[in-house]
Coordinates of C-alpha atoms in Angstrom, one line a residue:
Chain W
M319 CA 86.6 -45.4 -76.9
V320 CA 90.0 -46.6 -77.4
R321 CA 92.5 -47.0 -74.9
P322 CA 94.3 -43.7 -74.2
L323 CA 97.8 -43.4 -75.2
T324 CA 100.9 -42.2 -73.0
A325 CA 103.0 -39.4 -73.8
G326 CA 105.3 -40.6 -76.4
G327 CA 103.1 -43.6 -77.6
N328 CA 102.2 -43.5 -81.3
V329 CA 99.6 -45.4 -83.7
A330 CA 100.0 -46.3 -87.3
L331 CA 96.8 -44.6 -88.5
T332 CA 96.9 -45.8 -91.9
K333 CA 98.9 -48.7 -91.9
E334 CA 95.8 -50.1 -89.1
N335 CA 93.3 -48.5 -91.3
P336 CA 94.3 -49.0 -95.0
H337 CA 91.5 -47.0 -96.6
L338 CA 91.9 -44.2 -94.2
R339 CA 92.2 -40.9 -96.4
E340 CA 91.2 -38.4 -94.0
V341 CA 91.0 -37.8 -90.0
V342 CA 89.7 -35.5 -87.7
A343 CA 91.7 -34.5 -84.9
G344 CA 89.4 -33.0 -82.1
F345 CA 90.8 -31.1 -79.1
G346 CA 88.6 -30.7 -75.7
W347 CA 89.4 -29.0 -72.5
S348 CA 87.6 -27.3 -69.6
V349 CA 88.8 -24.0 -67.9
I350 CA 88.4 -23.1 -64.5
T351 CA 86.6 -19.7 -64.5
G352 CA 86.1 -17.4 -62.0
N353 CA 85.0 -13.5 -62.0
G354 CA 88.1 -12.2 -63.5
P355 CA 90.1 -12.7 -66.5
Q356 CA 89.6 -16.1 -68.1
T357 CA 92.4 -18.3 -69.6
E358 CA 92.0 -18.6 -73.3
V359 CA 92.7 -21.6 -74.9
V360 CA 94.0 -21.5 -78.9
P361 CA 94.4 -24.5 -80.9
S362 CA 96.9 -24.2 -83.7
A363 CA 98.8 -26.2 -85.9
I364 CA 102.6 -25.9 -87.3
L365 CA 103.3 -27.8 -90.6
C366 CA 107.0 -28.9 -90.3
G367 CA 109.7 -30.5 -92.7
K368 CA 112.0 -33.3 -92.7
N369 CA 114.2 -31.5 -90.5
G370 CA 111.5 -30.9 -87.7
K371 CA 111.2 -27.6 -88.3
A372 CA 108.6 -25.2 -89.9
I373 CA 108.5 -25.1 -93.4
T374 CA 108.1 -21.5 -93.7
D375 CA 107.7 -18.4 -91.6
D376 CA 104.1 -18.8 -92.3
S377 CA 103.8 -22.5 -91.0
L378 CA 102.0 -21.4 -87.8
I379 CA 98.1 -21.7 -88.8
F380 CA 95.4 -20.6 -85.9
F381 CA 92.5 -23.1 -86.0
N382 CA 90.3 -20.2 -86.9
Q383 CA 92.4 -19.6 -90.0
M384 CA 91.5 -22.9 -91.3
Q385 CA 88.5 -22.9 -93.9
S386 CA 85.5 -24.7 -93.1
P387 CA 84.8 -27.5 -95.6
E388 CA 82.2 -25.9 -98.5
G389 CA 78.9 -27.2 -98.1
S390 CA 79.8 -29.1 -95.0
I391 CA 77.4 -30.9 -93.0
N392 CA 79.8 -32.2 -90.4
Y393 CA 79.8 -29.9 -87.0
V394 CA 81.9 -30.2 -84.2
E395 CA 80.6 -33.0 -82.4
N396 CA 81.5 -35.4 -79.5
G397 CA 82.0 -33.1 -77.0
D398 CA 85.3 -31.5 -78.6
K399 CA 85.8 -27.8 -78.5
E400 CA 87.5 -27.7 -81.9
Q401 CA 87.9 -30.0 -84.8
I402 CA 90.2 -30.0 -87.5
E403 CA 89.8 -32.4 -90.8
V404 CA 92.9 -33.4 -92.1
S405 CA 93.1 -34.7 -95.6
F406 CA 96.1 -36.8 -96.2
D407 CA 95.9 -37.1 -99.9
S408 CA 96.0 -33.3 -99.9
V409 CA 99.0 -32.8 -97.8
P410 CA 102.0 -31.3 -99.9
E411 CA 105.2 -33.7 -100.0
T412 CA 107.3 -31.0 -98.2
V413 CA 105.0 -31.4 -95.0
E414 CA 106.3 -34.3 -92.9
R415 CA 104.7 -33.5 -89.6
I416 CA 101.7 -31.6 -88.7
V417 CA 102.2 -30.5 -85.2
F418 CA 99.1 -29.5 -82.9
V419 CA 99.9 -26.8 -80.7
V420 CA 97.7 -25.5 -78.0
Y421 CA 98.5 -22.0 -76.3
I422 CA 97.2 -20.0 -73.6
N423 CA 96.4 -16.5 -75.3
P424 CA 99.5 -14.2 -73.8
E425 CA 97.4 -11.6 -72.8
E426 CA 98.8 -8.8 -70.6
R427 CA 96.0 -8.8 -68.0
R428 CA 96.4 -12.2 -66.2
P429 CA 97.0 -14.1 -69.1
G430 CA 96.7 -17.6 -67.1
N431 CA 98.3 -21.0 -67.6
F432 CA 97.6 -24.6 -68.0
S433 CA 97.0 -24.8 -64.3
A434 CA 93.8 -23.6 -65.1
V435 CA 92.9 -26.3 -67.8
R436 CA 91.4 -29.4 -67.0
E437 CA 90.5 -32.6 -68.9
A438 CA 92.4 -31.6 -72.1
Y439 CA 92.7 -34.1 -74.8
I440 CA 93.5 -34.7 -78.5
H441 CA 91.8 -37.5 -80.3
I442 CA 92.1 -38.8 -83.8
S443 CA 88.9 -39.9 -85.4
D444 CA 87.8 -41.1 -88.8
P445 CA 85.6 -39.0 -91.0
E446 CA 82.7 -40.9 -89.4
G447 CA 83.5 -40.3 -86.1
K448 CA 84.9 -43.4 -85.0
E449 CA 87.6 -42.7 -82.5
L450 CA 91.1 -44.3 -83.6
T451 CA 93.1 -43.1 -80.7
R452 CA 93.4 -40.4 -77.9
F453 CA 95.7 -38.8 -75.4
E454 CA 94.7 -37.2 -72.3
I455 CA 96.8 -34.4 -71.1
P456 CA 97.9 -35.3 -67.3
N457 CA 96.2 -32.6 -65.0
D458 CA 99.6 -31.7 -63.7
S459 CA 100.1 -28.5 -61.8
N460 CA 101.2 -27.0 -65.2
I461 CA 101.4 -23.7 -63.5
S462 CA 104.2 -22.6 -65.5
I463 CA 103.2 -24.1 -68.7
T464 CA 101.6 -21.6 -71.1
A465 CA 101.8 -23.6 -74.4
M466 CA 101.8 -27.2 -75.0
I467 CA 102.4 -29.5 -78.0
F468 CA 99.4 -32.1 -77.6
G469 CA 100.2 -34.2 -80.4
E470 CA 101.6 -34.5 -84.2
L471 CA 100.7 -36.2 -87.3
Y472 CA 103.8 -37.6 -89.3
R473 CA 104.7 -39.7 -92.2
H474 CA 106.7 -43.1 -91.8
N475 CA 107.5 -45.0 -94.6
G476 CA 105.0 -43.8 -96.7
E477 CA 102.3 -44.0 -93.8
W478 CA 100.5 -41.4 -91.4
K479 CA 100.9 -42.0 -87.8
F480 CA 100.2 -40.1 -84.9
R481 CA 102.1 -39.6 -81.8
A482 CA 101.1 -38.0 -78.5
V483 CA 103.3 -35.6 -77.2
G484 CA 102.1 -33.5 -74.2
Q485 CA 105.3 -31.3 -74.0
G486 CA 104.8 -28.2 -72.2
Y487 CA 106.6 -24.9 -72.6
S488 CA 106.8 -22.3 -70.0
S489 CA 108.0 -19.9 -72.5
G490 CA 104.7 -20.3 -74.2
L491 CA 103.9 -19.6 -77.8
S492 CA 107.4 -17.5 -78.2
G493 CA 109.2 -20.7 -76.9
I494 CA 107.4 -23.1 -79.3
A495 CA 107.9 -20.5 -82.2
K496 CA 111.5 -20.4 -81.6
D497 CA 111.9 -23.9 -81.5
F498 CA 110.1 -24.5 -84.7
G499 CA 111.5 -21.4 -86.6
V500 CA 108.4 -19.7 -87.0
A501 CA 107.6 -16.1 -86.6
I502 CA 105.0 -14.7 -84.5
Chain S
M1330 CA 81.8 -14.4 -83.6
I1331 CA 84.9 -16.4 -85.3
D1332 CA 87.0 -13.9 -87.3
R1333 CA 87.1 -15.4 -90.8
S1334 CA 88.9 -12.9 -92.2
V1335 CA 92.3 -14.2 -92.2
M1336 CA 91.5 -17.5 -94.0
R1337 CA 94.4 -19.2 -95.4
N1338 CA 93.9 -20.4 -98.8
D1339 CA 97.4 -22.5 -99.0
V1340 CA 96.2 -25.2 -96.7
G1341 CA 93.2 -26.8 -98.0
F1342 CA 94.4 -30.1 -96.4
L1343 CA 93.6 -28.6 -93.0
R1344 CA 89.8 -27.5 -92.6
R1345 CA 88.0 -26.6 -89.1
R1346 CA 84.5 -28.1 -88.5
P1347 CA 82.1 -25.3 -87.5
H1348 CA 79.8 -25.3 -84.6
R1349 CA 76.1 -25.8 -85.0
N1350 CA 75.3 -22.4 -83.3
E1351 CA 78.1 -20.4 -85.1
T1352 CA 77.1 -17.1 -86.7
P1353 CA 77.6 -17.2 -90.3
A1354 CA 81.0 -15.4 -91.5
T1355 CA 80.5 -11.6 -91.4
F1356 CA 84.0 -11.1 -92.7
Q1357 CA 84.8 -11.5 -96.3
L1358 CA 88.4 -11.6 -97.0
S1359 CA 89.6 -8.1 -97.5
E1360 CA 86.2 -6.4 -97.2
P1361 CA 85.2 -4.6 -94.1
S1362 CA 82.2 -6.3 -92.6
F1363 CA 80.0 -3.2 -91.7
G1364 CA 79.5 -1.6 -94.9
K1365 CA 82.3 0.8 -96.5
L1366 CA 84.8 2.2 -94.0
N1367 CA 84.8 6.1 -93.9
F1368 CA 88.7 7.0 -94.2
D1369 CA 88.8 10.6 -94.4
R1370 CA 92.1 11.6 -93.9
P1371 CA 93.9 14.9 -94.0
D1372 CA 95.8 15.0 -97.3
R1373 CA 99.3 14.9 -96.7
R1374 CA 100.3 15.8 -100.0
S1375 CA 98.6 19.5 -99.4
T1376 CA 101.4 22.2 -99.4
T1377 CA 99.6 24.3 -97.0
A1378 CA 101.4 24.3 -93.8
E1379 CA 98.4 23.4 -91.6
P1380 CA 97.0 19.9 -91.4
Q1381 CA 93.6 19.8 -93.0
I1382 CA 90.7 17.7 -91.5
L1383 CA 88.9 17.1 -95.0
R1384 CA 85.6 16.3 -92.6
R1385 CA 83.9 18.8 -90.5
P1386 CA 83.4 17.4 -87.0
A1387 CA 80.0 16.4 -86.2
P1388 CA 78.4 18.1 -83.5
L1389 CA 78.6 16.0 -80.2
D1390 CA 75.3 14.2 -78.8
M1391 CA 76.2 13.2 -75.4
T1392 CA 73.0 13.3 -73.6
T1393 CA 73.8 14.2 -70.2
R1394 CA 71.9 12.9 -67.2
E1395 CA 70.4 15.3 -65.0
N1396 CA 72.5 16.4 -62.0
A1397 CA 76.0 15.1 -64.2
P1398 CA 78.8 16.1 -62.3
S1399 CA 82.1 17.7 -63.5
K1400 CA 83.0 17.7 -67.1
I1401 CA 86.2 17.4 -68.4
S1402 CA 87.3 19.7 -71.4
F1403 CA 89.8 18.0 -73.8
D1404 CA 89.7 21.2 -76.1
R1405 CA 92.5 23.0 -77.6
P1406 CA 92.3 26.2 -79.3
S1407 CA 91.4 25.7 -82.7
R1408 CA 94.2 26.4 -85.2
H1409 CA 91.5 27.5 -87.8
P1410 CA 89.7 30.6 -86.2
A1411 CA 87.7 31.0 -89.5
Q1412 CA 86.2 28.0 -89.0
P1413 CA 83.0 27.6 -86.8
P1414 CA 84.2 26.5 -83.5
T1415 CA 83.5 22.8 -82.5
S1416 CA 81.5 21.9 -79.8
S1417 CA 83.6 21.2 -76.9
L1418 CA 83.7 17.7 -75.4
S1419 CA 81.5 17.5 -72.8
L1420 CA 82.4 14.1 -70.7
S1421 CA 79.8 13.9 -68.0
R1422 CA 80.0 10.9 -65.7
A1423 CA 76.7 9.3 -64.3
S1424 CA 75.8 9.9 -61.0
T1425 CA 76.9 7.5 -58.3
A1426 CA 74.0 5.9 -58.2
E1427 CA 73.8 5.1 -61.8
S1428 CA 77.5 4.4 -62.1
S1429 CA 77.2 1.9 -59.6
S1430 CA 74.8 0.0 -61.7
K1431 CA 76.7 0.6 -65.0
P1432 CA 76.2 -2.5 -66.6
A1433 CA 79.3 -4.7 -68.2
Q1434 CA 78.1 -4.6 -71.9
S1435 CA 78.8 -7.3 -74.2
D1436 CA 79.2 -6.9 -77.7
S1437 CA 76.1 -8.4 -79.0
G1438 CA 73.6 -6.3 -79.7
V1439 CA 72.4 -5.5 -75.8
S1440 CA 68.8 -4.5 -75.9
G1441 CA 68.5 -1.1 -74.3
L1442 CA 71.7 0.4 -76.3
S1443 CA 71.4 3.2 -78.1
L1444 CA 73.9 2.8 -80.8
G1445 CA 74.6 6.0 -82.8
G1446 CA 75.8 5.6 -86.2
T1447 CA 77.7 7.9 -88.3
T1448 CA 75.6 9.1 -91.3
R1449 CA 77.3 9.7 -94.5
T1450 CA 77.0 12.7 -96.4
A1451 CA 77.3 13.0 -100.1
G1452 CA 80.4 13.3 -101.6
E1453 CA 82.2 11.8 -98.4
K1454 CA 85.2 9.9 -99.3
V1455 CA 85.2 6.2 -98.7
Y1456 CA 87.9 3.8 -98.5
I1457 CA 87.2 0.5 -100.1
A1458 CA 89.7 -2.1 -98.9
P1459 CA 91.3 -3.9 -101.7
K1460 CA 89.7 -7.3 -103.1
N1461 CA 93.1 -8.9 -103.5
P1462 CA 95.6 -8.2 -100.9
G1463 CA 98.4 -9.6 -103.0
S1464 CA 99.1 -12.9 -104.6
R1465 CA 100.1 -15.6 -102.1
S1466 CA 102.1 -18.6 -103.2
S1467 CA 101.4 -22.0 -101.6
L1468 CA 102.5 -22.1 -98.0
S1469 CA 104.2 -18.9 -98.0
L1470 CA 101.7 -16.1 -96.8
R1471 CA 104.1 -13.5 -95.4
P1472 CA 102.7 -10.4 -96.2
P1473 CA 104.2 -9.3 -99.3
M1474 CA 107.1 -6.8 -98.9
D1475 CA 106.1 -3.1 -99.6
A1476 CA 106.7 -2.7 -103.3
E1477 CA 104.3 -5.6 -103.7
L1478 CA 101.3 -4.3 -101.9
P1479 CA 98.8 -3.6 -104.8
K1480 CA 96.4 -1.1 -103.2
H1481 CA 97.8 0.7 -100.1
S1482 CA 101.2 2.1 -99.4
V1483 CA 101.2 1.9 -95.7
P1484 CA 104.3 -0.2 -94.7
Y1485 CA 104.2 -3.5 -92.7
F1486 CA 105.8 -3.6 -89.4
R1487 CA 109.1 -5.1 -89.1
S1488 CA 111.2 -3.6 -86.3
N1489 CA 110.9 -0.7 -84.1
T1490 CA 109.3 2.1 -86.0
E1491 CA 108.9 6.0 -85.3
L1492 CA 105.8 7.4 -86.7
S1493 CA 106.8 11.0 -88.4
L1494 CA 105.0 13.1 -90.8
D1495 CA 107.1 11.1 -93.7
K1496 CA 106.1 7.8 -91.9
P1497 CA 102.7 8.5 -90.6
A1498 CA 101.3 5.0 -90.4
V1499 CA 102.3 1.4 -90.0
R1500 CA 100.3 -1.9 -90.3
L1501 CA 100.4 -5.2 -88.4
D1502 CA 100.3 -8.4 -90.2
F1503 CA 97.6 -10.9 -89.3
R1504 CA 99.7 -12.6 -86.8
Q1505 CA 100.7 -9.6 -85.2
S1506 CA 97.2 -8.4 -85.3
A1507 CA 95.8 -11.7 -83.4
I1508 CA 98.3 -12.6 -80.6
G1509 CA 97.9 -11.8 -77.0
S1510 CA 97.5 -8.0 -76.3
I1511 CA 98.7 -4.7 -77.3
T1512 CA 99.8 -2.2 -74.6
I1513 CA 100.1 1.6 -75.4
T1514 CA 102.0 4.0 -73.0
G1515 CA 101.2 7.5 -72.6
P1516 CA 97.5 8.0 -73.6
Q1517 CA 95.7 10.2 -71.1
A1518 CA 92.5 9.6 -73.2
F1519 CA 91.2 7.3 -75.8
A1520 CA 88.0 6.9 -77.9
W1521 CA 87.0 3.5 -79.1
E1522 CA 84.5 2.2 -81.4
M1523 CA 83.3 -1.3 -82.0
Q1524 CA 82.4 -2.9 -85.7
N1525 CA 78.8 -2.4 -84.4
K1526 CA 79.3 1.4 -83.8
L1527 CA 79.2 0.6 -79.8
G1528 CA 81.7 3.6 -78.8
G1529 CA 82.6 5.7 -76.3
I1530 CA 85.8 7.5 -74.4
M1531 CA 87.8 6.7 -71.5
T1532 CA 90.1 8.9 -69.7
I1533 CA 93.2 8.0 -67.2
D1534 CA 91.6 9.3 -64.3
G1535 CA 88.2 7.9 -65.3
K1536 CA 86.6 11.4 -64.8
G1537 CA 85.7 11.9 -68.6
D1538 CA 84.4 8.1 -69.4
S1539 CA 81.4 7.8 -71.3
P1540 CA 78.4 6.1 -69.9
V1541 CA 79.1 2.6 -71.8
E1542 CA 82.3 0.7 -71.1
P1543 CA 84.2 -1.3 -73.9
P1544 CA 82.4 -4.7 -74.0
L1545 CA 84.1 -7.7 -72.1
F1546 CA 85.4 -10.8 -74.0
G1547 CA 87.1 -13.6 -71.7
G1548 CA 86.5 -11.8 -68.5
R1549 CA 88.8 -8.5 -69.9
R1550 CA 87.4 -5.1 -71.4
I1551 CA 88.7 -5.3 -75.0
I1552 CA 90.4 -2.2 -74.7
E1553 CA 90.7 -0.3 -71.4
F1554 CA 93.3 1.2 -69.0
H1555 CA 95.3 -0.8 -67.2
K1556 CA 98.1 0.4 -64.7
G1557 CA 98.2 3.6 -66.4
D1558 CA 98.6 2.3 -69.8
V1559 CA 96.1 1.1 -72.5
V1560 CA 95.8 -2.5 -72.9
I1561 CA 94.0 -3.7 -76.2
G1562 CA 92.9 -7.6 -76.0
I1563 CA 93.9 -8.0 -79.9
R1564 CA 92.6 -12.0 -79.6
H1565 CA 89.2 -10.1 -80.2
A1566 CA 90.6 -7.3 -82.3
A1567 CA 88.1 -8.4 -85.0
R1568 CA 85.3 -6.5 -82.7
I1569 CA 87.2 -3.4 -83.1
R1570 CA 86.7 -0.8 -85.7
R1571 CA 89.0 2.0 -84.6
A1572 CA 90.4 3.7 -81.7
V1573 CA 92.0 7.2 -81.0
F1574 CA 94.8 7.9 -78.4
A1575 CA 95.6 11.2 -77.2
S1576 CA 98.3 12.8 -75.0
H1577 CA 99.1 16.6 -74.5
S1578 CA 102.6 16.0 -73.6
T1579 CA 103.7 12.6 -73.4
D1580 CA 105.0 10.2 -76.0
L1581 CA 103.0 7.4 -77.2
R1582 CA 104.5 3.9 -77.4
V1583 CA 102.7 0.9 -78.8
K1584 CA 104.4 -2.2 -77.4
L1585 CA 103.5 -5.5 -79.3
Y1586 CA 103.5 -9.2 -78.1
D1587 CA 107.1 -9.7 -78.7
G1588 CA 108.2 -6.4 -77.4
S1589 CA 108.8 -4.4 -80.2
E1590 CA 107.2 -0.8 -80.6
I1591 CA 105.8 1.7 -82.5
F1592 CA 106.7 5.2 -81.1
M1593 CA 105.0 8.6 -81.6
P1594 CA 106.9 11.4 -80.2
S1595 CA 105.0 14.0 -78.2
G1596 CA 107.0 16.7 -79.8
A1597 CA 105.5 16.1 -83.2
G1598 CA 102.8 18.7 -82.8
D1599 CA 98.8 18.1 -82.1
N1600 CA 98.7 14.6 -83.1
V1601 CA 96.8 11.6 -81.9
L1602 CA 97.4 7.7 -82.7
L1603 CA 94.6 6.2 -84.7
L1604 CA 94.4 2.7 -84.6
S1605 CA 92.1 1.2 -87.2
R1606 CA 91.0 -2.4 -88.3
I1607 CA 91.4 -2.9 -91.9
G1608 CA 90.1 -6.4 -93.2
H1609 CA 92.4 -8.7 -90.9
E1610 CA 95.1 -6.2 -89.8
L1611 CA 95.6 -3.5 -87.6
E1612 CA 97.1 -0.4 -88.6
F1613 CA 98.5 2.6 -86.4
R1614 CA 98.5 5.9 -87.9
M1615 CA 99.5 9.3 -86.6
E1616 CA 96.7 11.7 -87.4
A1617 CA 97.2 15.6 -86.8
I1618 CA 94.0 17.5 -85.5
H1619 CA 93.0 20.8 -84.7
S1620 CA 90.9 20.1 -81.4
Y1621 CA 91.2 17.2 -79.0
D1622 CA 87.3 17.0 -79.4
L1623 CA 88.2 13.0 -80.1
L1624 CA 84.7 12.0 -80.3
G1625 CA 83.9 15.0 -82.3
V1626 CA 86.9 14.9 -84.7
F1627 CA 86.8 11.3 -85.5
S1628 CA 82.7 11.1 -85.6
I1629 CA 82.4 8.6 -83.0
K1630 CA 79.4 8.3 -81.1
A1631 CA 79.3 7.8 -77.4
S1632 CA 76.7 4.9 -76.9
Q1633 CA 74.2 5.7 -74.2
V1634 CA 72.2 3.1 -72.2
I1635 CA 68.4 3.6 -72.3
F1636 CA 66.4 1.9 -69.6

């Protein structure tokens, strides 16, 4: 396992791994459960352009909107809750950043917040499962946080890099959508 | 079950790895998952003054337990005296001892459930969802403008909307249909039906509830009365087939995640609010009825528990 990044830290993925054409972004977390409503954690991705804003109104993509690879024999592994494969060669030129956002489903009935979320992380691996970098979300009280940017993949001088972010939003998915200019 | 009904075809560079124990996709893009939906609706182009119900309500099949307590009738005088009277809604709550052991049902085909399904009669109209819900350009999957909708004329919800005879229905896009929860103020009762035909009815005072409760997801009923309003956990809306909300005298307001509303005034006559899941979208429609026998009018079978 690689040494985890700190918030703001970045890794030059393709520069350090010249043959890397595809990565797997893995998300993990655990939720403190009780007898009542549970905190529901939802990963998603926002596709952003050069200005850091969502390319279109439709650029917020829930994880379960992403198709599974046809004939894939690759399943979610390594203890991750969800895994997203990213093919660098197929990313449109207009997409400068892929921002990974994880939000708490804003249910009317005790939606919860990140204070109930433990051991959250995002890590980037190669297609064979070798971990390239990792960011572990600090277990702060996070009681007011209902959405968080875990990290992002971004282009830099023709290469792809990953940056650990860990930016929380008390305004939840609405706040993130407003910041990135995406409709929800 | 993962809702795959909203697949994005324009972001092939992002692919989600499945879990080993994931059930195969039961939705196909634009097609209902449990056979064809039966969407008999009153023909609003009819020139007759009275709204018409094309499908004769099925007789109720609510097996009452012995010693069932008081019943609640949601019947209203029929507007069609020539028609044979519909059976009144007999909502009996289980006896005290049994209700205390009323199980929390999960939507997984729990053994012991008697799930009544609706039968289709010859000549019954069937709604088939469109195979191609509109062309979608790369990275631009905003639902097409109303004029571009190929198969249905229901407008998409864009801003606060009041339902009326001229505009009886509105549809939520896939994002509006998936985030958070929807709150409906005003209903005094609602009937519900899951995709697997698990169904029932709930009343605001609880006295008319059917034996089986809506299933739990994430520790919450997928649909229930909460602080006097009806709340629908639409994160799991893929499980819902439809729901019908009724009120004798109060307006019905559907509040979405962003605070915008769909409004159905009480003065619009004998109407109920029908929620349907069509593909990956939720549709709200004002439906005229001649009887507040919700289960009967909409042929929703209240599920029973067999011990």
